[in-house]
């Protein structure tokens, strides 16, 4: 028992080493005590300005992303409308053919009499 007590006493008497500069610096940052130094207080306006610019930059990134999503959505709508336009134009072209008009009139029961005389150009 005496030996153990001697060792404990010896351990308690060992000197505690001084923290390194890095350890002190990290301790000041974690505790926030570096913010009270005069050199740092003089830089407050510059730090606030940099924080403001950072927030503006982040807001700009979000705004650009929103515009990009809107642009993609509008591009998809344009593609859809273009295909719909082509389909409609094709249907209109088919329905305005002379043969299709005659078929539709016959289907509705409207009598159609085709002219046997060729068309003439009227002169003034």
Tab-separated table of C-alpha atoms in Angstrom:
chain	number	residue	atom	x	y	z
A	1	UNK	CA	0.000	0.000	0.000
A	2	UNK	CA	2.784	2.388	0.719
A	3	UNK	CA	4.212	1.912	-2.731
A	4	UNK	CA	0.941	2.775	-4.371
A	5	UNK	CA	0.558	5.840	-2.213
A	6	UNK	CA	4.090	6.933	-3.114
A	7	UNK	CA	3.362	6.620	-6.822
A	8	UNK	CA	0.169	8.641	-6.539
A	9	UNK	CA	2.017	11.329	-4.664
A	10	UNK	CA	4.781	11.368	-7.281
A	11	UNK	CA	2.206	11.685	-10.087
A	12	UNK	CA	0.577	14.622	-8.351
A	13	UNK	CA	3.924	16.375	-8.055
A	14	UNK	CA	4.771	16.187	-11.778
A	15	UNK	CA	4.601	19.653	-13.301
A	16	UNK	CA	1.823	20.433	-15.754
A	17	UNK	CA	3.232	21.521	-19.094
A	18	UNK	CA	2.340	24.899	-20.539
A	19	UNK	CA	-0.124	24.727	-23.499
A	20	UNK	CA	1.389	25.402	-26.918
A	21	UNK	CA	0.560	28.507	-28.952
A	22	UNK	CA	-1.730	26.462	-31.165
A	23	UNK	CA	-3.599	25.083	-28.169
A	24	UNK	CA	-3.989	28.607	-26.779
A	25	UNK	CA	-5.254	29.855	-30.143
A	26	UNK	CA	-7.802	27.042	-30.433
A	27	UNK	CA	-8.892	27.686	-26.850
A	28	UNK	CA	-9.421	31.391	-27.599
A	29	UNK	CA	-11.457	30.587	-30.701
A	30	UNK	CA	-13.616	28.029	-28.893
A	31	UNK	CA	-14.211	30.338	-25.941
A	32	UNK	CA	-14.729	33.431	-28.139
A	33	UNK	CA	-12.272	35.493	-26.112
A	34	UNK	CA	-10.336	36.480	-29.268
A	35	UNK	CA	-13.279	38.705	-30.253
A	36	UNK	CA	-12.558	41.096	-27.370
A	37	UNK	CA	-9.032	41.939	-28.517
A	38	UNK	CA	-8.521	45.471	-29.839
A	39	UNK	CA	-7.084	44.268	-33.170
A	40	UNK	CA	-10.186	42.217	-33.856
A	41	UNK	CA	-12.608	44.943	-32.714
A	42	UNK	CA	-11.123	47.342	-35.249
A	43	UNK	CA	-11.941	44.810	-37.977
A	44	UNK	CA	-15.656	44.525	-37.037
A	45	UNK	CA	-16.893	46.747	-39.908
A	46	UNK	CA	-14.868	44.743	-42.408
A	47	UNK	CA	-16.091	41.445	-40.927
A	48	UNK	CA	-19.720	42.612	-41.042
A	49	UNK	CA	-19.235	43.711	-44.645
A	50	UNK	CA	-17.806	40.298	-45.567
A	51	UNK	CA	-20.723	38.544	-43.831
A	52	UNK	CA	-23.166	40.745	-45.767
A	53	UNK	CA	-21.436	39.852	-49.038
A	54	UNK	CA	-21.568	36.185	-48.106
A	55	UNK	CA	-25.340	36.360	-47.513
A	56	UNK	CA	-25.828	38.231	-50.793
A	57	UNK	CA	-23.791	35.590	-52.621
A	58	UNK	CA	-25.872	32.771	-51.129
A	59	UNK	CA	-29.118	34.591	-51.982
A	60	UNK	CA	-27.864	35.097	-55.538
A	61	UNK	CA	-27.092	31.380	-55.894
A	62	UNK	CA	-30.623	30.469	-54.766
A	63	UNK	CA	-32.094	33.035	-57.156
A	64	UNK	CA	-30.066	31.649	-60.094
A	65	UNK	CA	-31.166	28.096	-59.243
A	66	UNK	CA	-34.800	29.233	-59.191
A	67	UNK	CA	-34.397	30.909	-62.598
A	68	UNK	CA	-32.696	27.801	-63.988
A	69	UNK	CA	-35.566	25.570	-62.835
A	70	UNK	CA	-38.069	27.993	-64.376
A	71	UNK	CA	-36.107	28.019	-67.635
A	72	UNK	CA	-36.091	24.206	-67.740
A	73	UNK	CA	-39.832	24.109	-67.083
A	74	UNK	CA	-40.512	26.651	-69.858
A	75	UNK	CA	-38.273	24.737	-72.275
A	76	UNK	CA	-40.295	21.592	-71.636
A	77	UNK	CA	-43.531	23.526	-72.216
A	78	UNK	CA	-42.194	24.900	-75.502
A	79	UNK	CA	-41.307	21.372	-76.657
A	80	UNK	CA	-44.780	20.126	-75.745
A	81	UNK	CA	-46.509	23.047	-77.474
A	82	UNK	CA	-44.338	22.635	-80.573
A	83	UNK	CA	-45.291	18.980	-80.879
A	84	UNK	CA	-48.961	19.855	-80.326
A	85	UNK	CA	-48.683	22.539	-83.029
A	86	UNK	CA	-47.182	20.082	-85.508
A	87	UNK	CA	-49.923	17.557	-84.776
A	88	UNK	CA	-52.641	20.191	-85.217
A	89	UNK	CA	-51.100	21.478	-88.448
A	90	UNK	CA	-50.941	17.933	-89.812
A	91	UNK	CA	-54.592	17.286	-88.897
A	92	UNK	CA	-55.637	20.587	-90.489
A	93	UNK	CA	-53.707	19.756	-93.639
A	94	UNK	CA	-55.407	16.365	-93.861
A	95	UNK	CA	-58.891	17.736	-93.204
A	96	UNK	CA	-58.632	20.494	-95.860
A	97	UNK	CA	-57.830	18.142	-98.731
A	98	UNK	CA	-60.483	18.133	-101.402
A	99	UNK	CA	-61.095	14.405	-101.060
A	100	UNK	CA	-61.514	14.655	-97.283
A	101	UNK	CA	-63.980	17.539	-97.639
A	102	UNK	CA	-66.050	15.525	-100.109
A	103	UNK	CA	-66.054	12.509	-97.752
A	104	UNK	CA	-67.153	14.658	-94.804
A	105	UNK	CA	-69.948	16.282	-96.782
A	106	UNK	CA	-71.195	12.852	-97.908
A	107	UNK	CA	-71.033	11.584	-94.336
A	108	UNK	CA	-73.219	14.490	-93.201
A	109	UNK	CA	-75.672	13.873	-95.994
A	110	UNK	CA	-75.036	17.083	-97.917
A	111	UNK	CA	-75.342	16.498	-101.672
A	112	UNK	CA	-72.190	17.356	-103.553
A	113	UNK	CA	-72.097	17.940	-107.246
A	114	UNK	CA	-68.689	18.288	-108.738
A	115	UNK	CA	-68.186	20.712	-111.551
A	116	UNK	CA	-67.307	19.240	-114.908
A	117	UNK	CA	-66.165	22.573	-116.316
A	118	UNK	CA	-62.526	23.432	-115.720
A	119	UNK	CA	-61.885	26.552	-113.674
A	120	UNK	CA	-61.518	29.823	-115.586
A	121	UNK	CA	-59.448	32.882	-114.841
A	122	UNK	CA	-61.524	36.023	-114.703
A	123	UNK	CA	-59.926	38.981	-116.368
A	124	UNK	CA	-60.723	42.563	-115.600
